[in-house]
């Protein structure tokens, strides 16, 4: 592997909403750095720690078994102040005072924007890693944390199905995703939900309550008895699952129960996919630094480690998987059925 | 074992909110009945099925491996109509037409009241089994479903702790329990929550928001950085966890996130304790019938199978475990500390 | 979509070792077929049922919520007899007597060979779907069941780490995979195991006990105290984990505990990835039939639905992911460390 | 609460096999001690640390969220040397040098014997806490770690059932328990196993392979198709589950698969019951010290905190729950069926 400059010390921080697998990512960065005889300084509490110069040395012994745990051992935070030039300059000074050659930022798009902003004011190498459960970063098929969130949402939907079936009832489970429907789509498919209300779909063709009610009745008609479970992405209904459930109950006489998963989607033992993605991208980030890369986000596409310019990660968008939408809306939807009168 | 009359056929139904372990209870009833050469008829959809005469024969092969599953294979329902005398009379006629000697009702207090009401109009034996996650029935230390709900709530709190710790934030997790604080108390203790808001405590000494805020600040002061997780029993705050979180955020500048677990507390694989309790009580219920018992609820107290008059199950109350309250409020509460200036 | 012949009835069977997600695959086939107004006949107990003509009609209501469950609702079996021409001819006759247009076989390579064999004697369309936890079929990046097995193995390794760490001990966890190291590699990476003994690696450079002991001591030397957990693929050591543990204990005075996971790797709720893969491939299989495809296996490669000639599925091999091996053996291995004396 | 002497500093250690909930116990001891203004010194690696004087101060901030984790943050070990008088004298000297008033030992019977032995040579107060998954200590209904082990074994059995059912096969799952059948009995009941081979039962009436085979065939005869899952306690069959499975396969032509759970039964998030038991007993242990108690083990019986003389914990035995044995062997056993020809 060719190296453009001699790297001796790199810094790392976790920023923004925490994501399951961030610890595995830190571990990978530290183990890879150690393999290449590079020292690692971690700033605590995200960019706030970078501004306050609150840091610790991270060695292999500090991270060996953190793979198992969600959260981040160096804490995280949102730092609105960091958008200012003054903040970036202070950060640059702190990094230089510690002789940092490169900084790895693990976080979502807010954090990667912060990294890009820093790069305007600092001469060191800046590398991003996609750490968010929302899976809304371009340049990687999946983000670190996404698989775990899907797993938790699906498990909640499985439990809801048990009780929904017992009483033949309607349930709404509100999941995370910020403004992307990835968690919603995948958990709905995995759990066999009857309906999903996702940002991308609401944008094109917003669902009305009456259309929803019509579908609920139609499905019950076709199936006889049975339960109806829908997945609602956050921010897609005023007042969320609680309000929509009340509306169905009060205005349409459809008893309906809400469930707001919230932040449980960010905890517990990370899924295998997140730990392995985090490990591969952590090593990739260190090796990108050794290769002289700068201002890029490390990602995984079609099982290959890649990198894209930082700004592309938030300027471009990954679409929802077309085939899954088709299957959910057309093929598995009992209300749609292909007319086979004419031979094709 | 002495038998007062020859039992040949018994009926069973699951009623009201479903509880994890109801299937294990059905299985135990069917296997025990089969052991004693008694036939089992199950009415579907709770009392509604009893009124509509919607029934099936249940044999061992139908229930062998249902232990693993929450919900109820014979469905459940709430049946407001059943409180009427006419309904009880119809039910009695349906039971007699099928030559049913005894009926086992698995459910919460509403369902046991229904059983007692039926007994006013029917000559057969009526036995209740405590099936509800809320643990609010007198005559048994724990109800079928309670252990599983505690387990699910604790698991959610564990996940919340991971993310709360990453960002040093305040979280509120709303749990079930109807008007009892058992699920809240036990899950809060098991997860090390900093606070719990339970019905029994709110009744005596309602928590005010300012007192809550004061405790949050005091705990952070004592501990330095850290997270604060509280458990809120349902119906204990107007608007629930969502409203309380908004209030802390808006009025007290304390960023706070809510999580409304809802019905996930009723699903998934039942905990070992629920499966075994259900098995012991199912056998006990059948053997109570053989002994000529009538109008009682089968329960488990101090590891012994017991029975109490049906009405006691809802007229009397089990208190919350005093020692757990003491530990949570006094011993583990960082704001309280025993003065040891004077020797005792 | 173009259609080469009018499909009215298809058959499906699950064969060989069961895999988590087989039920999701059956569900997808049935729902997709129903969407296209095609009837589905399922043969029970794999090829044995095909020979015995033991079949049932499968409708949407039979499969709606089976997504959640491992195993297969139509049972499975190994059928040595099927390799005979006479068996294939009998099967063909049974299929024709039922007017079956196409058969979908869900299983591992033994089952797909059986499908190919049948195609030598039957005129209907034959489509395979990759159902095995071992992930050892060419033509698809992952097989249905693989993600769940990895998840279960990783969870076991996480638990082992907790206790290994408490006592600073050595543990060996034996995982499945038949003669492929996919489960071993991915679970070892996800759990941060210190060592993995996989078929592909044993083939090139078999590990000796003394080399293993040397590595164990070296790692302890570098790290100070600590635990050592290794993953052993089945069939890679005479007597498996139990024998290797005894050997380390007796001959090298290294207390070591074995754990033989066995078939727990095939049970429990299937992982999201398996349910979704099974859903996409089930739909794909039906649509392949409508397109006139024959003697192919439906697979997923780089997130695209593809198909390969049946024989390629067992004649060709997917290699282990090179980058994961490199990371595990070089980058994360404390005994290896890149010399950075010379600038690169 | 009356106090016999002024307690200022106590020591604690975890010894022997680790058990899920040990960390919760440490937490309870530290928080309770802190509440009473008592300092806590922890010796690392069990009695070995006590001999080597390897200790750390434990404060609330060190233990706040360790509830969630199995293992023990102060490590554990077996220390054969401790049985010697010289060892106990050295330990006593180390304790006195640190002005320790009392020592709490958390472990199984070997560890409690060590505590009793120490008390022969030391003047401080010695209190034991029952920390072992085997549940084989007298003086408490359950030991810390038992509920979690049962939960893990049951979960494994659930998974085994999924795959056993798919192929109608026989499975043997080997569980822990040392020489007690508690884990075996409760997990077998919770999972609906067809058979269990437990120490207490083997002692009275050892099962022969031919009797086992006869039962397997009889059950299949009665039920038609189906799976057969048995639970085997460790040390109850020469060569364990692996050997028994081979014997059934080779000598009786019964294909049978083994699963050796091993130490996964000691890991993962402790069950709610273990965390709460550990919390109550940890507080109880500190309050026992304040009350002047000595040479006792803190336990929970019929939901009350109690204490018994240390020696009783290993000299006396808790029997297996009679009713569970009766249900498993008589009521749920398809081969036994009560003759109801004569009215009783």
PDB file of C-alpha atoms in Angstrom, chain A residues 20-249:
ATOM      1  CA  UNK A  20     -25.326   0.801  17.515  1.00  0.00           C
ATOM      2  CA  UNK A  21     -21.945  -0.168  16.130  1.00  0.00           C
ATOM      3  CA  UNK A  22     -20.177   3.089  16.940  1.00  0.00           C
ATOM      4  CA  UNK A  23     -18.156   1.229  19.568  1.00  0.00           C
ATOM      5  CA  UNK A  24     -17.238  -1.450  17.042  1.00  0.00           C
ATOM      6  CA  UNK A  25     -16.115   1.345  14.729  1.00  0.00           C
ATOM      7  CA  UNK A  26     -13.946   2.902  17.440  1.00  0.00           C
ATOM      8  CA  UNK A  27     -12.463  -0.508  18.126  1.00  0.00           C
ATOM      9  CA  UNK A  28     -11.652  -1.062  14.474  1.00  0.00           C
ATOM     10  CA  UNK A  29     -10.004   2.356  14.180  1.00  0.00           C
ATOM     11  CA  UNK A  30      -7.913   1.755  17.289  1.00  0.00           C
ATOM     12  CA  UNK A  31      -6.873  -1.796  16.367  1.00  0.00           C
ATOM     13  CA  UNK A  32      -6.053  -0.802  12.794  1.00  0.00           C
ATOM     14  CA  UNK A  33      -4.122   2.251  13.932  1.00  0.00           C
ATOM     15  CA  UNK A  34      -2.230   0.127  16.429  1.00  0.00           C
ATOM     16  CA  UNK A  35      -1.393  -2.331  13.673  1.00  0.00           C
ATOM     17  CA  UNK A  36       0.191   0.504  11.730  1.00  0.00           C
ATOM     18  CA  UNK A  37       1.867   1.942  14.832  1.00  0.00           C
ATOM     19  CA  UNK A  38      -0.365   4.995  14.850  1.00  0.00           C
ATOM     20  CA  UNK A  39      -1.516   6.570  18.092  1.00  0.00           C
ATOM     21  CA  UNK A  40      -5.195   7.375  18.580  1.00  0.00           C
ATOM     22  CA  UNK A  41      -6.572  10.348  20.504  1.00  0.00           C
ATOM     23  CA  UNK A  42     -10.327  10.361  21.088  1.00  0.00           C
ATOM     24  CA  UNK A  43     -12.289  13.526  21.733  1.00  0.00           C
ATOM     25  CA  UNK A  44     -15.180  12.982  24.123  1.00  0.00           C
ATOM     26  CA  UNK A  45     -18.720  14.242  23.578  1.00  0.00           C
ATOM     27  CA  UNK A  46     -18.308  14.798  19.845  1.00  0.00           C
ATOM     28  CA  UNK A  47     -17.410  18.220  18.540  1.00  0.00           C
ATOM     29  CA  UNK A  48     -17.997  19.740  21.961  1.00  0.00           C
ATOM     30  CA  UNK A  49     -15.009  17.787  23.231  1.00  0.00           C
ATOM     31  CA  UNK A  50     -13.011  18.914  20.231  1.00  0.00           C
ATOM     32  CA  UNK A  51     -13.770  22.522  21.172  1.00  0.00           C
ATOM     33  CA  UNK A  52     -13.149  21.990  24.885  1.00  0.00           C
ATOM     34  CA  UNK A  53     -10.036  19.920  24.182  1.00  0.00           C
ATOM     35  CA  UNK A  54     -11.459  17.079  26.256  1.00  0.00           C
ATOM     36  CA  UNK A  55      -9.595  14.025  25.010  1.00  0.00           C
ATOM     37  CA  UNK A  56      -8.201  10.639  25.985  1.00  0.00           C
ATOM     38  CA  UNK A  57      -5.697   8.250  24.461  1.00  0.00           C
ATOM     39  CA  UNK A  58      -7.388   5.092  23.143  1.00  0.00           C
ATOM     40  CA  UNK A  59      -5.437   1.871  23.155  1.00  0.00           C
ATOM     41  CA  UNK A  60      -6.413  -1.670  22.127  1.00  0.00           C
ATOM     42  CA  UNK A  61      -7.006  -2.672  25.731  1.00  0.00           C
ATOM     43  CA  UNK A  62      -9.641   0.085  26.020  1.00  0.00           C
ATOM     44  CA  UNK A  63     -11.709  -1.225  23.137  1.00  0.00           C
ATOM     45  CA  UNK A  64     -11.161  -4.960  22.885  1.00  0.00           C
ATOM     46  CA  UNK A  65     -14.638  -6.148  23.822  1.00  0.00           C
ATOM     47  CA  UNK A  66     -16.755  -3.061  23.205  1.00  0.00           C
ATOM     48  CA  UNK A  67     -18.094  -4.679  20.021  1.00  0.00           C
ATOM     49  CA  UNK A  68     -21.010  -6.033  22.024  1.00  0.00           C
ATOM     50  CA  UNK A  69     -22.325  -2.685  23.175  1.00  0.00           C
ATOM     51  CA  UNK A  70     -24.414   0.056  21.669  1.00  0.00           C
ATOM     52  CA  UNK A  71     -23.740   3.649  22.598  1.00  0.00           C
ATOM     53  CA  UNK A  72     -20.260   5.090  22.438  1.00  0.00           C
ATOM     54  CA  UNK A  73     -17.563   4.834  25.090  1.00  0.00           C
ATOM     55  CA  UNK A  74     -16.390   8.330  24.229  1.00  0.00           C
ATOM     56  CA  UNK A  75     -19.892   9.777  24.399  1.00  0.00           C
ATOM     57  CA  UNK A  76     -21.553  11.869  21.744  1.00  0.00           C
ATOM     58  CA  UNK A  77     -23.337  15.184  21.518  1.00  0.00           C
ATOM     59  CA  UNK A  78     -24.906  17.607  19.132  1.00  0.00           C
ATOM     60  CA  UNK A  79     -22.922  20.791  18.858  1.00  0.00           C
ATOM     61  CA  UNK A  80     -24.753  23.650  17.194  1.00  0.00           C
ATOM     62  CA  UNK A  81     -21.812  25.949  17.834  1.00  0.00           C
ATOM     63  CA  UNK A  82     -19.620  24.009  15.453  1.00  0.00           C
ATOM     64  CA  UNK A  83     -21.121  25.611  12.366  1.00  0.00           C
ATOM     65  CA  UNK A  84     -19.317  28.828  13.186  1.00  0.00           C
ATOM     66  CA  UNK A  85     -15.921  29.538  11.653  1.00  0.00           C
ATOM     67  CA  UNK A  86     -14.576  30.447  15.074  1.00  0.00           C
ATOM     68  CA  UNK A  87     -15.407  26.987  16.317  1.00  0.00           C
ATOM     69  CA  UNK A  88     -13.652  25.296  13.411  1.00  0.00           C
ATOM     70  CA  UNK A  89     -10.604  27.440  13.984  1.00  0.00           C
ATOM     71  CA  UNK A  90     -10.489  26.570  17.685  1.00  0.00           C
ATOM     72  CA  UNK A  91     -10.834  22.918  16.793  1.00  0.00           C
ATOM     73  CA  UNK A  92      -8.009  23.185  14.268  1.00  0.00           C
ATOM     74  CA  UNK A  93      -5.796  24.760  16.887  1.00  0.00           C
ATOM     75  CA  UNK A  94      -6.557  22.004  19.369  1.00  0.00           C
ATOM     76  CA  UNK A  95      -5.801  19.349  16.784  1.00  0.00           C
ATOM     77  CA  UNK A  96      -2.518  20.964  15.802  1.00  0.00           C
ATOM     78  CA  UNK A  97      -1.467  21.408  19.416  1.00  0.00           C
ATOM     79  CA  UNK A  98      -1.740  17.633  19.741  1.00  0.00           C
ATOM     80  CA  UNK A  99       0.089  17.000  16.456  1.00  0.00           C
ATOM     81  CA  UNK A 100      -2.889  15.220  14.990  1.00  0.00           C
ATOM     82  CA  UNK A 101      -2.344  14.188  11.387  1.00  0.00           C
ATOM     83  CA  UNK A 102      -5.916  13.182  10.605  1.00  0.00           C
ATOM     84  CA  UNK A 103      -9.384  13.173  12.139  1.00  0.00           C
ATOM     85  CA  UNK A 104     -12.032  10.496  11.742  1.00  0.00           C
ATOM     86  CA  UNK A 105     -15.613  11.599  12.417  1.00  0.00           C
ATOM     87  CA  UNK A 106     -18.235   8.915  13.011  1.00  0.00           C
ATOM     88  CA  UNK A 107     -21.783  10.202  12.722  1.00  0.00           C
ATOM     89  CA  UNK A 108     -24.737  11.154  10.548  1.00  0.00           C
ATOM     90  CA  UNK A 109     -25.036  13.924   8.029  1.00  0.00           C
ATOM     91  CA  UNK A 110     -24.916  16.751  10.562  1.00  0.00           C
ATOM     92  CA  UNK A 111     -21.640  15.373  11.818  1.00  0.00           C
ATOM     93  CA  UNK A 112     -20.211  14.910   8.324  1.00  0.00           C
ATOM     94  CA  UNK A 113     -21.148  18.489   7.466  1.00  0.00           C
ATOM     95  CA  UNK A 114     -19.240  19.480  10.573  1.00  0.00           C
ATOM     96  CA  UNK A 115     -16.251  17.497   9.351  1.00  0.00           C
ATOM     97  CA  UNK A 116     -16.401  19.208   5.993  1.00  0.00           C
ATOM     98  CA  UNK A 117     -16.669  22.584   7.704  1.00  0.00           C
ATOM     99  CA  UNK A 118     -13.600  21.799   9.808  1.00  0.00           C
ATOM    100  CA  UNK A 119     -11.691  20.905   6.659  1.00  0.00           C
ATOM    101  CA  UNK A 120     -12.126  24.475   5.486  1.00  0.00           C
ATOM    102  CA  UNK A 121     -10.016  25.596   8.403  1.00  0.00           C
ATOM    103  CA  UNK A 122      -7.601  22.780   9.082  1.00  0.00           C
ATOM    104  CA  UNK A 123      -4.787  21.281   7.090  1.00  0.00           C
ATOM    105  CA  UNK A 124      -5.028  17.743   8.419  1.00  0.00           C
ATOM    106  CA  UNK A 125      -6.845  14.894   6.685  1.00  0.00           C
ATOM    107  CA  UNK A 126     -10.556  14.550   7.453  1.00  0.00           C
ATOM    108  CA  UNK A 127     -12.358  11.227   6.984  1.00  0.00           C
ATOM    109  CA  UNK A 128     -15.990  10.496   7.698  1.00  0.00           C
ATOM    110  CA  UNK A 129     -17.675   7.235   8.697  1.00  0.00           C
ATOM    111  CA  UNK A 130     -21.433   6.773   8.341  1.00  0.00           C
ATOM    112  CA  UNK A 131     -22.788   6.318  11.869  1.00  0.00           C
ATOM    113  CA  UNK A 132     -26.575   6.679  12.073  1.00  0.00           C
ATOM    114  CA  UNK A 133     -29.507   4.313  12.330  1.00  0.00           C
ATOM    115  CA  UNK A 134     -31.417   6.240   9.651  1.00  0.00           C
ATOM    116  CA  UNK A 135     -29.424   4.885   6.684  1.00  0.00           C
ATOM    117  CA  UNK A 136     -29.789   8.227   4.945  1.00  0.00           C
ATOM    118  CA  UNK A 137     -26.236   8.811   3.740  1.00  0.00           C
ATOM    119  CA  UNK A 138     -25.225   8.499   0.141  1.00  0.00           C
ATOM    120  CA  UNK A 139     -22.058   6.596  -0.694  1.00  0.00           C
ATOM    121  CA  UNK A 140     -22.820   3.476   1.262  1.00  0.00           C
ATOM    122  CA  UNK A 141     -25.518   0.839   0.898  1.00  0.00           C
ATOM    123  CA  UNK A 142     -26.062   0.806   4.642  1.00  0.00           C
ATOM    124  CA  UNK A 143     -24.985   2.952   7.563  1.00  0.00           C
ATOM    125  CA  UNK A 144     -23.598   1.713  10.860  1.00  0.00           C
ATOM    126  CA  UNK A 145     -26.564   1.204  13.180  1.00  0.00           C
ATOM    127  CA  UNK A 146     -29.245   0.623  10.556  1.00  0.00           C
ATOM    128  CA  UNK A 147     -29.336  -3.175  10.752  1.00  0.00           C
ATOM    129  CA  UNK A 148     -29.779  -3.097  14.517  1.00  0.00           C
ATOM    130  CA  UNK A 149     -32.604  -0.568  14.368  1.00  0.00           C
ATOM    131  CA  UNK A 150     -34.401  -2.687  11.775  1.00  0.00           C
ATOM    132  CA  UNK A 151     -33.921  -5.740  13.983  1.00  0.00           C
ATOM    133  CA  UNK A 152     -35.385  -4.004  17.039  1.00  0.00           C
ATOM    134  CA  UNK A 153     -38.323  -2.591  15.089  1.00  0.00           C
ATOM    135  CA  UNK A 154     -39.041  -5.999  13.572  1.00  0.00           C
ATOM    136  CA  UNK A 155     -38.895  -7.658  16.973  1.00  0.00           C
ATOM    137  CA  UNK A 156     -41.381  -5.103  18.317  1.00  0.00           C
ATOM    138  CA  UNK A 157     -43.658  -5.737  15.332  1.00  0.00           C
ATOM    139  CA  UNK A 158     -43.440  -9.508  15.941  1.00  0.00           C
ATOM    140  CA  UNK A 159     -44.589  -8.968  19.529  1.00  0.00           C
ATOM    141  CA  UNK A 160     -47.361  -6.630  18.388  1.00  0.00           C
ATOM    142  CA  UNK A 161     -48.529  -9.272  15.919  1.00  0.00           C
ATOM    143  CA  UNK A 162     -48.935 -11.834  18.724  1.00  0.00           C
ATOM    144  CA  UNK A 163     -51.282  -9.588  20.659  1.00  0.00           C
ATOM    145  CA  UNK A 164     -52.966  -8.073  17.613  1.00  0.00           C
ATOM    146  CA  UNK A 165     -53.845 -11.573  16.436  1.00  0.00           C
ATOM    147  CA  UNK A 166     -55.272 -12.541  19.810  1.00  0.00           C
ATOM    148  CA  UNK A 167     -57.810  -9.737  19.658  1.00  0.00           C
ATOM    149  CA  UNK A 168     -58.100  -9.130  15.882  1.00  0.00           C
ATOM    150  CA  UNK A 169     -57.068  -5.527  16.336  1.00  0.00           C
ATOM    151  CA  UNK A 170     -55.406  -2.662  14.503  1.00  0.00           C
ATOM    152  CA  UNK A 171     -51.986  -1.454  15.645  1.00  0.00           C
ATOM    153  CA  UNK A 172     -49.659   1.377  14.657  1.00  0.00           C
ATOM    154  CA  UNK A 173     -45.957   1.119  15.426  1.00  0.00           C
ATOM    155  CA  UNK A 174     -43.968   4.321  15.045  1.00  0.00           C
ATOM    156  CA  UNK A 175     -40.356   3.820  14.007  1.00  0.00           C
ATOM    157  CA  UNK A 176     -37.387   6.108  13.519  1.00  0.00           C
ATOM    158  CA  UNK A 177     -35.643   7.156  10.311  1.00  0.00           C
ATOM    159  CA  UNK A 178     -35.655  10.936  10.490  1.00  0.00           C
ATOM    160  CA  UNK A 179     -36.849  11.727   6.948  1.00  0.00           C
ATOM    161  CA  UNK A 180     -35.982   8.444   5.277  1.00  0.00           C
ATOM    162  CA  UNK A 181     -38.161   5.354   5.096  1.00  0.00           C
ATOM    163  CA  UNK A 182     -35.467   2.680   5.202  1.00  0.00           C
ATOM    164  CA  UNK A 183     -36.137   1.433   8.724  1.00  0.00           C
ATOM    165  CA  UNK A 184     -39.862   1.601   8.078  1.00  0.00           C
ATOM    166  CA  UNK A 185     -39.705  -0.295   4.797  1.00  0.00           C
ATOM    167  CA  UNK A 186     -37.409  -3.062   5.922  1.00  0.00           C
ATOM    168  CA  UNK A 187     -39.071  -3.654   9.272  1.00  0.00           C
ATOM    169  CA  UNK A 188     -42.526  -3.643   7.639  1.00  0.00           C
ATOM    170  CA  UNK A 189     -41.389  -6.216   5.074  1.00  0.00           C
ATOM    171  CA  UNK A 190     -39.652  -8.374   7.663  1.00  0.00           C
ATOM    172  CA  UNK A 191     -42.674  -8.391   9.943  1.00  0.00           C
ATOM    173  CA  UNK A 192     -45.315  -8.703   7.240  1.00  0.00           C
ATOM    174  CA  UNK A 193     -47.025  -5.466   8.158  1.00  0.00           C
ATOM    175  CA  UNK A 194     -50.195  -4.691   6.225  1.00  0.00           C
ATOM    176  CA  UNK A 195     -49.273  -1.049   5.692  1.00  0.00           C
ATOM    177  CA  UNK A 196     -46.366   1.328   5.897  1.00  0.00           C
ATOM    178  CA  UNK A 197     -46.397   5.105   5.905  1.00  0.00           C
ATOM    179  CA  UNK A 198     -42.986   6.341   4.736  1.00  0.00           C
ATOM    180  CA  UNK A 199     -41.598   9.806   3.955  1.00  0.00           C
ATOM    181  CA  UNK A 200     -40.759   9.043   0.333  1.00  0.00           C
ATOM    182  CA  UNK A 201     -44.271   7.749  -0.280  1.00  0.00           C
ATOM    183  CA  UNK A 202     -46.030  10.514   1.641  1.00  0.00           C
ATOM    184  CA  UNK A 203     -44.137  13.046  -0.450  1.00  0.00           C
ATOM    185  CA  UNK A 204     -45.465  11.709  -3.752  1.00  0.00           C
ATOM    186  CA  UNK A 205     -48.864  10.565  -2.694  1.00  0.00           C
ATOM    187  CA  UNK A 206     -49.863  11.393   0.880  1.00  0.00           C
ATOM    188  CA  UNK A 207     -52.116   8.845   2.524  1.00  0.00           C
ATOM    189  CA  UNK A 208     -55.430  10.126   3.785  1.00  0.00           C
ATOM    190  CA  UNK A 209     -57.129   8.661   6.813  1.00  0.00           C
ATOM    191  CA  UNK A 210     -60.160   7.644   4.798  1.00  0.00           C
ATOM    192  CA  UNK A 211     -58.011   5.767   2.291  1.00  0.00           C
ATOM    193  CA  UNK A 212     -56.310   4.037   5.195  1.00  0.00           C
ATOM    194  CA  UNK A 213     -59.626   3.107   6.775  1.00  0.00           C
ATOM    195  CA  UNK A 214     -60.870   1.844   3.429  1.00  0.00           C
ATOM    196  CA  UNK A 215     -57.827  -0.413   3.111  1.00  0.00           C
ATOM    197  CA  UNK A 216     -58.259  -1.733   6.650  1.00  0.00           C
ATOM    198  CA  UNK A 217     -61.861  -2.704   5.961  1.00  0.00           C
ATOM    199  CA  UNK A 218     -61.058  -4.154   2.568  1.00  0.00           C
ATOM    200  CA  UNK A 219     -58.280  -6.349   3.994  1.00  0.00           C
ATOM    201  CA  UNK A 220     -60.557  -7.642   6.757  1.00  0.00           C
ATOM    202  CA  UNK A 221     -63.212  -8.371   4.177  1.00  0.00           C
ATOM    203  CA  UNK A 222     -60.836 -10.411   2.057  1.00  0.00           C
ATOM    204  CA  UNK A 223     -59.238 -12.289   4.938  1.00  0.00           C
ATOM    205  CA  UNK A 224     -62.133 -12.801   7.313  1.00  0.00           C
ATOM    206  CA  UNK A 225     -60.880 -12.304  10.832  1.00  0.00           C
ATOM    207  CA  UNK A 226     -57.395 -11.063  11.503  1.00  0.00           C
ATOM    208  CA  UNK A 227     -55.131  -8.306  12.668  1.00  0.00           C
ATOM    209  CA  UNK A 228     -53.829  -5.235  10.867  1.00  0.00           C
ATOM    210  CA  UNK A 229     -50.439  -3.813  11.723  1.00  0.00           C
ATOM    211  CA  UNK A 230     -49.018  -0.673  10.202  1.00  0.00           C
ATOM    212  CA  UNK A 231     -45.588   0.903  10.396  1.00  0.00           C
ATOM    213  CA  UNK A 232     -45.448   4.685  10.622  1.00  0.00           C
ATOM    214  CA  UNK A 233     -42.182   6.543  10.073  1.00  0.00           C
ATOM    215  CA  UNK A 234     -41.557   9.376  12.507  1.00  0.00           C
ATOM    216  CA  UNK A 235     -42.575  12.908  11.433  1.00  0.00           C
ATOM    217  CA  UNK A 236     -45.072  11.533   8.903  1.00  0.00           C
ATOM    218  CA  UNK A 237     -48.231  12.198  10.835  1.00  0.00           C
ATOM    219  CA  UNK A 238     -49.062  15.155  13.022  1.00  0.00           C
ATOM    220  CA  UNK A 239     -48.925  13.844  16.589  1.00  0.00           C
ATOM    221  CA  UNK A 240     -47.483  10.532  15.441  1.00  0.00           C
ATOM    222  CA  UNK A 241     -48.861   7.091  16.128  1.00  0.00           C
ATOM    223  CA  UNK A 242     -50.710   8.238  19.228  1.00  0.00           C
ATOM    224  CA  UNK A 243     -52.705  10.850  17.340  1.00  0.00           C
ATOM    225  CA  UNK A 244     -53.430   8.628  14.347  1.00  0.00           C
ATOM    226  CA  UNK A 245     -54.638   5.823  16.630  1.00  0.00           C
ATOM    227  CA  UNK A 246     -56.951   8.212  18.438  1.00  0.00           C
ATOM    228  CA  UNK A 247     -58.296   9.499  15.148  1.00  0.00           C
ATOM    229  CA  UNK A 248     -59.072   6.022  13.850  1.00  0.00           C
ATOM    230  CA  UNK A 249     -60.752   5.172  17.159  1.00  0.00           C
TER     231      UNK A 249
END
